Amino acid sequence: AAIWRYRALRLVTFDPQRRGAIEVSLAACHLATDDLDRAGAELAGIDGARLGDATRSALFNNRAYAALRGGGDPRAALALADQAIALRPHVAGFHHTRAAALLALDRVDEAIRILDDLWHDLDGDEASAVLEAERCYDLGRAWQRKGHADYARDYFERAHRAAPASMWSARA
């Protein structure tokens, strides 16, 4: 439903900053549905120079996330995540993207530290169950890489409990 609303808003919005924010949000919807090709196409067409800092930070993060989940260059994704964090350091999702990039670069201990810190940042917050499931899934992968099958299994089970119908639960 959000995709259709953003598409409709885009048709009637002519202010460049607002239109850019709508396009970044539309791409985020595609990321949320795991439609990485469509998200990537949307993100590639957005001119970050015409966006405010908040929207530009989301653009950087979403480009990093799309690259990571789509098998792109993790070094480039890490650089984009760092740019997003530099603009808005208190957004937990940006740190999660950074941790995913570190995990892709086999910097497992750093990724685990960030993902563990997110648990404290998200505690009591209105973070979505899906974000928690993804965090647990990524922690499971990290512990699996370190050879700790029990820790990995525990985090995969947590991913399932957090959001049983999510793609992260299915992947776990």
XYZ file of N, CA, C and O in Angstrom:
688
model
N 0.823 -1.192 0.000
C 0.000 0.000 0.000
C 0.872 1.262 0.000
O 0.554 2.242 -0.668
N 1.959 1.221 0.753
C 2.835 2.397 0.820
C 3.456 2.684 -0.544
O 3.618 3.853 -0.921
N 3.788 1.649 -1.279
C 4.377 1.847 -2.610
C 3.424 2.643 -3.497
O 3.832 3.595 -4.168
N 2.166 2.261 -3.491
C 1.188 2.967 -4.333
C 1.002 4.411 -3.873
O 0.875 5.316 -4.692
N 1.014 4.630 -2.553
C 0.861 5.998 -2.042
C 2.052 6.868 -2.458
O 1.878 8.012 -2.877
N 3.264 6.319 -2.313
C 4.445 7.098 -2.705
C 4.458 7.370 -4.199
O 4.841 8.456 -4.637
N 4.035 6.411 -4.984
C 3.969 6.641 -6.434
C 2.982 7.758 -6.760
O 3.250 8.602 -7.618
N 1.827 7.761 -6.100
C 0.822 8.799 -6.327
C 1.356 10.158 -5.881
O 1.198 11.158 -6.600
N 1.994 10.205 -4.724
C 2.562 11.467 -4.240
C 3.628 12.004 -5.191
O 3.726 13.208 -5.407
N 4.418 11.100 -5.731
C 5.480 11.523 -6.657
C 4.902 12.219 -7.887
O 5.496 13.159 -8.409
N 3.737 11.791 -8.311
C 3.103 12.383 -9.491
C 2.660 13.827 -9.262
O 2.588 14.612 -10.212
N 2.364 14.178 -8.021
C 1.827 15.510 -7.749
C 2.787 16.382 -6.934
O 2.408 17.455 -6.475
N 4.015 15.924 -6.763
C 4.997 16.684 -5.987
C 6.076 17.213 -6.917
O 6.709 16.444 -7.635
N 6.278 18.519 -6.862
C 7.238 19.131 -7.763
C 8.424 19.758 -7.045
O 9.420 20.076 -7.681
N 8.333 19.940 -5.740
C 9.460 20.461 -4.969
C 10.570 19.408 -4.990
O 10.331 18.253 -4.622
N 11.782 19.767 -5.423
C 12.854 18.776 -5.573
C 13.207 18.029 -4.278
O 13.443 16.820 -4.320
N 13.225 18.723 -3.147
C 13.575 18.038 -1.896
C 12.478 17.073 -1.467
O 12.768 15.952 -1.049
N 11.232 17.505 -1.574
C 10.125 16.609 -1.202
C 10.041 15.424 -2.155
O 9.822 14.292 -1.728
N 10.226 15.697 -3.434
C 10.182 14.606 -4.419
C 11.316 13.608 -4.147
O 11.108 12.399 -4.203
N 12.495 14.121 -3.811
C 13.606 13.234 -3.475
C 13.300 12.386 -2.258
O 13.615 11.188 -2.226
N 12.684 12.975 -1.245
C 12.319 12.219 -0.039
C 11.316 11.121 -0.374
O 11.413 9.997 0.139
N 10.380 11.437 -1.253
C 9.395 10.432 -1.679
C 10.097 9.298 -2.416
O 9.815 8.117 -2.183
N 11.026 9.630 -3.288
C 11.738 8.605 -4.049
C 12.598 7.724 -3.145
O 12.669 6.501 -3.339
N 13.240 8.311 -2.144
C 14.025 7.521 -1.191
C 13.098 6.598 -0.408
O 13.408 5.422 -0.186
N 11.936 7.100 -0.002
C 10.972 6.281 0.734
C 10.409 5.164 -0.136
O 10.220 4.037 0.335
N 10.164 5.459 -1.390
C 9.677 4.436 -2.311
C 10.720 3.324 -2.470
O 10.390 2.132 -2.425
N 11.969 3.711 -2.624
C 13.036 2.710 -2.725
C 13.120 1.880 -1.445
O 13.327 0.659 -1.506
N 12.925 2.522 -0.294
C 12.956 1.788 0.979
C 11.835 0.754 1.040
O 12.026 -0.341 1.584
N 10.694 1.084 0.479
C 9.598 0.104 0.425
C 10.004 -1.116 -0.391
O 9.702 -2.258 -0.017
N 10.685 -0.888 -1.496
C 11.144 -2.008 -2.324
C 12.191 -2.834 -1.584
O 12.213 -4.058 -1.695
N 13.051 -2.165 -0.816
C 14.026 -2.904 -0.004
C 13.317 -3.766 1.024
O 13.705 -4.908 1.266
N 12.286 -3.210 1.637
C 11.552 -3.938 2.674
C 10.854 -5.179 2.131
O 10.652 -6.153 2.853
N 10.501 -5.143 0.842
C 9.859 -6.305 0.225
C 10.864 -7.201 -0.492
O 10.477 -8.109 -1.205
N 12.144 -6.904 -0.305
C 13.246 -7.674 -0.882
C 13.267 -7.608 -2.414
O 13.772 -8.512 -3.067
N 12.735 -6.538 -2.958
C 12.790 -6.302 -4.402
C 14.018 -5.434 -4.675
O 13.926 -4.226 -4.913
N 15.186 -6.071 -4.614
C 16.453 -5.348 -4.681
C 16.698 -4.709 -6.042
O 17.293 -3.628 -6.121
N 16.253 -5.355 -7.103
C 16.448 -4.783 -8.443
C 15.682 -3.474 -8.598
O 16.231 -2.469 -9.062
N 14.427 -3.487 -8.197
C 13.621 -2.272 -8.318
C 14.143 -1.184 -7.381
O 14.210 -0.017 -7.746
N 14.529 -1.568 -6.164
C 15.084 -0.594 -5.217
C 16.350 0.027 -5.787
O 16.529 1.245 -5.734
N 17.219 -0.807 -6.334
C 18.460 -0.312 -6.916
C 18.215 0.656 -8.053
O 18.891 1.684 -8.171
N 17.234 0.348 -8.891
C 16.900 1.238 -10.007
C 16.377 2.577 -9.487
O 16.750 3.634 -9.998
N 15.522 2.531 -8.477
C 15.000 3.778 -7.882
C 16.144 4.594 -7.288
O 16.241 5.792 -7.499
N 17.004 3.933 -6.516
C 18.086 4.628 -5.824
C 19.091 5.228 -6.797
O 19.635 6.308 -6.554
N 19.351 4.537 -7.890
C 20.327 5.024 -8.875
C 19.871 6.319 -9.529
O 20.698 7.137 -9.930
N 18.563 6.508 -9.610
C 18.042 7.692 -10.275
C 17.887 8.918 -9.387
O 17.428 9.959 -9.837
N 18.275 8.804 -8.129
C 18.086 9.922 -7.191
C 19.363 10.744 -7.101
O 20.440 10.210 -6.856
N 19.213 12.045 -7.274
C 20.331 12.968 -7.166
C 20.451 13.420 -5.711
O 19.649 14.227 -5.235
N 21.442 12.899 -5.005
C 21.627 13.219 -3.595
C 21.940 14.675 -3.328
O 21.682 15.184 -2.235
N 22.467 15.378 -4.309
C 22.835 16.780 -4.129
C 21.614 17.667 -3.893
O 21.731 18.727 -3.296
N 20.457 17.248 -4.334
C 19.260 18.077 -4.167
C 18.468 17.720 -2.915
O 17.355 18.192 -2.723
N 19.044 16.893 -2.042
C 18.345 16.439 -0.839
C 18.897 17.111 0.408
O 20.069 17.475 0.461
N 18.060 17.224 1.413
C 18.515 17.677 2.722
C 19.305 16.566 3.397
O 19.317 15.413 2.940
N 19.975 16.902 4.489
C 20.846 15.935 5.171
C 20.109 14.674 5.611
O 20.630 13.568 5.470
N 18.926 14.810 6.160
C 18.190 13.642 6.657
C 17.868 12.676 5.518
O 18.078 11.467 5.644
N 17.385 13.217 4.425
C 17.037 12.366 3.282
C 18.293 11.815 2.614
O 18.327 10.655 2.208
N 19.334 12.639 2.522
C 20.584 12.181 1.915
C 21.175 11.025 2.733
O 21.687 10.054 2.181
N 21.086 11.119 4.056
C 21.612 10.034 4.890
C 20.845 8.737 4.628
O 21.443 7.668 4.538
N 19.527 8.844 4.483
C 18.724 7.655 4.166
C 19.087 7.109 2.789
O 19.148 5.887 2.592
N 19.353 8.003 1.844
C 19.778 7.579 0.511
C 21.084 6.792 0.593
O 21.198 5.706 0.017
N 22.067 7.319 1.316
C 23.344 6.620 1.461
C 23.138 5.245 2.098
O 23.680 4.245 1.636
N 22.349 5.209 3.173
C 22.107 3.944 3.849
C 21.401 2.949 2.927
O 21.775 1.780 2.864
N 20.367 3.415 2.239
C 19.610 2.508 1.382
C 20.445 1.987 0.219
O 20.312 0.832 -0.177
N 21.312 2.834 -0.316
C 22.216 2.356 -1.374
C 23.172 1.298 -0.828
O 23.444 0.287 -1.474
N 23.681 1.527 0.373
C 24.575 0.549 1.000
C 23.840 -0.758 1.247
O 24.345 -1.841 0.937
N 22.651 -0.662 1.792
C 21.862 -1.844 2.119
C 21.527 -2.643 0.859
O 21.666 -3.871 0.840
N 21.093 -1.940 -0.188
C 20.757 -2.622 -1.443
C 21.979 -3.329 -2.019
O 21.886 -4.462 -2.502
N 23.127 -2.676 -1.952
C 24.354 -3.295 -2.462
C 24.698 -4.544 -1.655
O 25.027 -5.589 -2.224
N 24.606 -4.442 -0.352
C 24.965 -5.583 0.501
C 24.044 -6.774 0.288
O 24.499 -7.905 0.129
N 22.758 -6.519 0.349
C 21.796 -7.625 0.241
C 21.731 -8.167 -1.180
O 21.289 -9.286 -1.389
N 22.216 -7.377 -2.141
C 22.222 -7.822 -3.533
C 23.559 -8.384 -3.987
O 23.762 -8.636 -5.165
N 24.496 -8.574 -3.061
C 25.786 -9.151 -3.406
C 26.769 -8.160 -3.989
O 27.736 -8.547 -4.645
N 26.564 -6.872 -3.747
C 27.462 -5.843 -4.263
C 28.734 -5.720 -3.440
O 29.009 -6.517 -2.541
N 29.493 -4.698 -3.737
C 30.794 -4.458 -3.124
C 30.645 -4.026 -1.663
O 30.148 -2.927 -1.393
N 31.082 -4.848 -0.715
C 30.919 -4.484 0.701
C 31.766 -3.290 1.123
O 31.390 -2.560 2.039
N 32.903 -3.057 0.463
C 33.721 -1.883 0.809
C 32.983 -0.588 0.437
O 32.973 0.370 1.204
N 32.383 -0.585 -0.724
C 31.603 0.585 -1.138
C 30.396 0.764 -0.216
O 30.050 1.888 0.153
N 29.772 -0.341 0.159
C 28.624 -0.275 1.069
C 29.040 0.273 2.431
O 28.319 1.085 3.030
N 30.197 -0.135 2.912
C 30.693 0.377 4.195
C 30.926 1.882 4.112
O 30.549 2.629 5.026
N 31.497 2.342 3.019
C 31.728 3.782 2.849
C 30.410 4.549 2.834
O 30.297 5.614 3.454
N 29.404 4.012 2.164
C 28.091 4.660 2.134
C 27.446 4.665 3.525
O 26.864 5.674 3.941
N 27.545 3.538 4.233
C 26.984 3.482 5.590
C 27.669 4.496 6.495
O 27.011 5.161 7.305
N 28.975 4.622 6.351
C 29.705 5.611 7.152
C 29.252 7.034 6.836
O 29.152 7.876 7.735
N 28.954 7.312 5.563
C 28.450 8.635 5.187
C 27.078 8.885 5.818
O 26.794 9.987 6.295
N 26.238 7.868 5.814
C 24.908 8.000 6.422
C 25.030 8.280 7.918
O 24.369 9.174 8.448
N 25.920 7.544 8.586
C 26.109 7.708 10.027
C 26.706 9.072 10.343
O 26.345 9.694 11.355
N 27.588 9.567 9.491
C 28.174 10.890 9.716
C 27.091 11.974 9.721
O 27.174 12.941 10.480
N 26.059 11.799 8.889
C 24.979 12.782 8.821
C 23.961 12.608 9.949
O 23.417 13.597 10.444
N 23.709 11.364 10.332
C 22.700 11.079 11.365
C 23.187 9.912 12.225
O 22.792 8.771 12.034
N 24.038 10.201 13.205
C 24.688 9.141 13.981
C 23.782 8.355 14.910
O 24.167 7.282 15.382
N 22.574 8.823 15.163
C 21.717 8.152 16.135
C 20.662 7.238 15.501
O 19.774 6.757 16.209
N 20.772 6.977 14.217
C 19.805 6.106 13.555
C 20.319 4.664 13.621
O 21.324 4.316 12.992
N 19.633 3.847 14.395
C 20.080 2.467 14.630
C 20.190 1.660 13.339
O 21.124 0.878 13.166
N 19.251 1.858 12.429
C 19.283 1.106 11.177
C 20.539 1.350 10.363
O 21.026 0.458 9.665
N 21.090 2.565 10.444
C 22.322 2.866 9.720
C 23.483 2.063 10.299
O 24.345 1.573 9.558
N 23.496 1.925 11.607
C 24.548 1.131 12.254
C 24.393 -0.349 11.906
O 25.387 -1.060 11.754
N 23.156 -0.785 11.765
C 22.924 -2.176 11.356
C 23.486 -2.404 9.956
O 24.139 -3.421 9.700
N 23.253 -1.462 9.062
C 23.801 -1.589 7.714
C 25.323 -1.638 7.759
O 25.950 -2.442 7.060
N 25.915 -0.807 8.604
C 27.372 -0.807 8.752
C 27.856 -2.174 9.254
O 28.842 -2.715 8.760
N 27.151 -2.739 10.215
C 27.519 -4.055 10.745
C 27.411 -5.126 9.656
O 28.271 -6.007 9.561
N 26.374 -5.043 8.836
C 26.226 -6.011 7.741
C 27.386 -5.893 6.753
O 27.880 -6.906 6.236
N 27.842 -4.666 6.510
C 28.993 -4.465 5.618
C 30.250 -5.058 6.245
O 31.040 -5.731 5.566
N 30.442 -4.832 7.527
C 31.610 -5.405 8.213
C 31.571 -6.930 8.179
O 32.594 -7.584 7.977
N 30.387 -7.490 8.355
C 30.243 -8.947 8.291
C 30.603 -9.457 6.895
O 31.306 -10.457 6.757
N 30.169 -8.733 5.872
C 30.502 -9.112 4.487
C 31.993 -9.012 4.226
O 32.530 -9.726 3.366
N 32.673 -8.138 4.958
C 34.127 -7.985 4.820
C 34.886 -8.925 5.758
O 36.107 -8.830 5.878
N 34.167 -9.810 6.409
C 34.723 -10.793 7.348
C 35.358 -10.135 8.581
O 36.259 -10.687 9.191
N 34.856 -8.968 8.935
C 35.265 -8.289 10.169
C 34.202 -8.609 11.221
O 33.442 -7.762 11.682
N 34.146 -9.894 11.548
C 33.055 -10.473 12.320
C 32.951 -9.891 13.725
O 31.848 -9.555 14.179
N 34.059 -9.771 14.424
C 34.004 -9.265 15.798
C 33.460 -7.839 15.856
O 32.675 -7.502 16.753
N 33.861 -7.002 14.909
C 33.335 -5.633 14.861
C 31.831 -5.642 14.602
O 31.079 -4.876 15.210
N 31.409 -6.501 13.688
C 29.979 -6.598 13.373
C 29.185 -7.042 14.595
O 28.131 -6.476 14.900
N 29.700 -8.027 15.304
C 29.003 -8.515 16.505
C 28.877 -7.395 17.532
O 27.803 -7.211 18.137
N 29.938 -6.648 17.749
C 29.876 -5.544 18.727
C 28.779 -4.537 18.369
O 27.994 -4.117 19.222
N 28.730 -4.166 17.109
C 27.716 -3.195 16.680
C 26.314 -3.776 16.842
O 25.408 -3.124 17.368
N 26.123 -5.013 16.406
C 24.799 -5.632 16.493
C 24.375 -5.834 17.938
O 23.190 -5.678 18.271
N 25.304 -6.155 18.814
C 24.984 -6.254 20.243
C 24.611 -4.892 20.814
O 23.667 -4.768 21.598
N 25.355 -3.850 20.435
C 25.044 -2.494 20.902
C 23.660 -2.058 20.437
O 22.956 -1.349 21.157
N 23.257 -2.496 19.256
C 21.937 -2.130 18.751
C 20.838 -2.663 19.650
O 19.798 -2.038 19.801
N 21.058 -3.812 20.258
C 20.055 -4.378 21.147
C 19.753 -3.394 22.270
O 18.600 -3.157 22.615
N 20.797 -2.788 22.798
C 20.608 -1.805 23.864
C 19.974 -0.527 23.318
O 19.135 0.078 23.985
N 20.359 -0.133 22.123
C 19.786 1.069 21.513
C 18.306 0.891 21.197
O 17.525 1.835 21.277
N 17.928 -0.325 20.828
C 16.554 -0.582 20.421
C 15.659 -0.985 21.582
O 14.447 -0.981 21.462
N 16.225 -1.350 22.708
C 15.461 -1.794 23.861
C 14.490 -0.698 24.300
O 14.884 0.423 24.580
N 13.234 -1.028 24.305
C 12.224 -0.076 24.711
C 11.841 0.903 23.616
O 10.922 1.684 23.772
N 12.536 0.844 22.521
C 12.238 1.725 21.399
C 11.074 1.117 20.612
O 10.665 -0.012 20.845
N 10.598 1.862 19.677
C 9.518 1.351 18.847
C 10.073 0.700 17.591
O 9.497 0.810 16.518
N 11.203 0.049 17.728
C 11.805 -0.637 16.587
C 10.884 -1.767 16.151
O 10.218 -2.399 16.959
N 10.895 -2.010 14.880
C 10.010 -3.044 14.369
C 10.545 -4.430 14.709
O 11.744 -4.639 14.880
N 9.632 -5.340 14.806
C 9.996 -6.733 15.045
C 10.837 -7.263 13.891
O 11.722 -8.094 14.089
N 10.582 -6.760 12.698
C 11.338 -7.215 11.524
C 12.799 -6.777 11.636
O 13.708 -7.552 11.319
N 13.058 -5.548 12.104
C 14.438 -5.105 12.294
C 15.130 -5.973 13.337
O 16.288 -6.355 13.167
N 14.434 -6.317 14.396
C 15.015 -7.188 15.414
C 15.289 -8.579 14.836
O 16.321 -9.188 15.106
N 14.387 -9.086 14.019
C 14.606 -10.392 13.391
C 15.825 -10.348 12.477
O 16.642 -11.281 12.467
N 15.971 -9.265 11.737
C 17.131 -9.134 10.851
C 18.422 -9.035 11.663
O 19.440 -9.630 11.315
N 18.379 -8.267 12.753
C 19.558 -8.147 13.627
C 19.957 -9.519 14.168
O 21.126 -9.902 14.133
N 18.975 -10.290 14.622
C 19.268 -11.629 15.153
C 19.771 -12.560 14.061
O 20.689 -13.359 14.286
N 19.208 -12.457 12.872
C 19.676 -13.263 11.745
C 21.149 -12.964 11.452
O 21.968 -13.878 11.299
N 21.488 -11.671 11.390
C 22.874 -11.299 11.113
C 23.804 -11.738 12.235
O 24.929 -12.175 11.978
N 23.346 -11.650 13.483
C 24.161 -12.159 14.592
C 24.350 -13.673 14.483
O 25.436 -14.189 14.746
N 23.310 -14.373 14.079
C 23.426 -15.814 13.867
C 24.468 -16.147 12.811
O 25.301 -17.047 12.988
N 24.451 -15.401 11.726
C 25.449 -15.607 10.673
C 26.854 -15.321 11.193
O 27.807 -16.033 10.875
N 26.985 -14.257 11.998
C 28.302 -13.891 12.529
C 28.839 -14.996 13.444
O 30.000 -15.405 13.315
N 27.993 -15.472 14.340
C 28.453 -16.529 15.249
C 28.714 -17.837 14.502
O 29.621 -18.593 14.860
N 27.968 -18.077 13.457
C 28.214 -19.247 12.616
C 29.609 -19.166 11.998
O 30.348 -20.145 11.987
N 29.968 -17.986 11.504
C 31.300 -17.792 10.913
C 32.410 -18.000 11.933
O 33.502 -18.407 11.574
N 32.136 -17.671 13.180
C 33.139 -17.849 14.227
C 33.203 -19.305 14.711
O 34.039 -19.641 15.538
N 32.294 -20.151 14.201
C 32.305 -21.556 14.574
C 31.535 -21.874 15.847
O 31.720 -22.935 16.436
N 30.653 -20.990 16.269
C 29.860 -21.183 17.491
C 28.421 -21.528 17.106
O 27.535 -20.671 17.107
N 28.202 -22.784 16.808
C 26.902 -23.238 16.314
C 25.775 -22.990 17.320
O 24.654 -22.646 16.924
N 26.043 -23.152 18.611
C 24.996 -22.947 19.620
C 24.539 -21.492 19.666
O 23.342 -21.218 19.734
N 25.495 -20.558 19.660
C 25.133 -19.137 19.637
C 24.355 -18.817 18.360
O 23.360 -18.096 18.396
N 24.834 -19.339 17.252
C 24.172 -19.083 15.971
C 22.730 -19.582 16.014
O 21.799 -18.849 15.647
N 22.537 -20.795 16.475
C 21.196 -21.377 16.547
C 20.280 -20.540 17.446
O 19.128 -20.272 17.128
N 20.832 -20.082 18.581
C 20.050 -19.254 19.490
C 19.575 -17.977 18.788
O 18.405 -17.599 18.899
N 20.469 -17.324 18.058
C 20.071 -16.097 17.368
C 19.099 -16.369 16.223
O 18.184 -15.579 15.981
N 19.266 -17.488 15.529
C 18.309 -17.826 14.480
C 16.924 -18.073 15.081
O 15.907 -17.668 14.509
N 16.879 -18.723 16.241
C 15.593 -18.934 16.919
C 14.984 -17.605 17.368
O 13.770 -17.399 17.276
N 15.822 -16.689 17.838
C 15.336 -15.361 18.225
C 14.761 -14.623 17.018
O 13.760 -13.920 17.133
N 15.414 -14.769 15.869
C 14.911 -14.133 14.648
C 13.510 -14.643 14.342
O 12.609 -13.862 14.005
N 13.331 -15.938 14.497
C 12.019 -16.528 14.228
C 10.973 -16.030 15.227
O 9.863 -15.688 14.838
N 11.339 -15.955 16.492
C 10.384 -15.484 17.507
C 10.034 -14.006 17.319
O 8.906 -13.590 17.580
N 11.000 -13.215 16.907
C 10.773 -11.774 16.766
C 9.757 -11.455 15.670
O 8.912 -10.578 15.836
N 9.863 -12.145 14.552
C 8.969 -11.878 13.411
C 8.792 -13.165 12.618
O 9.447 -13.363 11.589
N 7.927 -14.062 13.090
C 7.793 -15.391 12.472
C 7.458 -15.380 10.983
O 7.868 -16.278 10.258
N 6.763 -14.376 10.519
C 6.358 -14.344 9.106
C 7.358 -13.588 8.223
O 7.140 -13.465 7.025
N 8.456 -13.121 8.796
C 9.404 -12.306 8.028
C 10.339 -13.177 7.195
O 10.533 -14.364 7.467
N 10.960 -12.534 6.208
C 11.955 -13.246 5.398
C 13.164 -13.626 6.247
O 13.832 -14.601 5.964
N 13.421 -12.856 7.317
C 14.565 -13.153 8.181
C 14.326 -14.425 8.972
O 15.243 -15.202 9.189
N 13.093 -14.638 9.383
C 12.733 -15.872 10.055
C 12.904 -17.054 9.106
O 13.467 -18.083 9.469
N 12.427 -16.886 7.877
C 12.544 -17.962 6.881
C 14.010 -18.271 6.577
O 14.398 -19.429 6.462
N 14.832 -17.250 6.467
C 16.248 -17.463 6.181
C 16.974 -18.089 7.368
O 17.905 -18.856 7.186
N 16.547 -17.718 8.557
C 17.181 -18.281 9.756
C 16.885 -19.765 9.856
O 17.698 -20.554 10.253
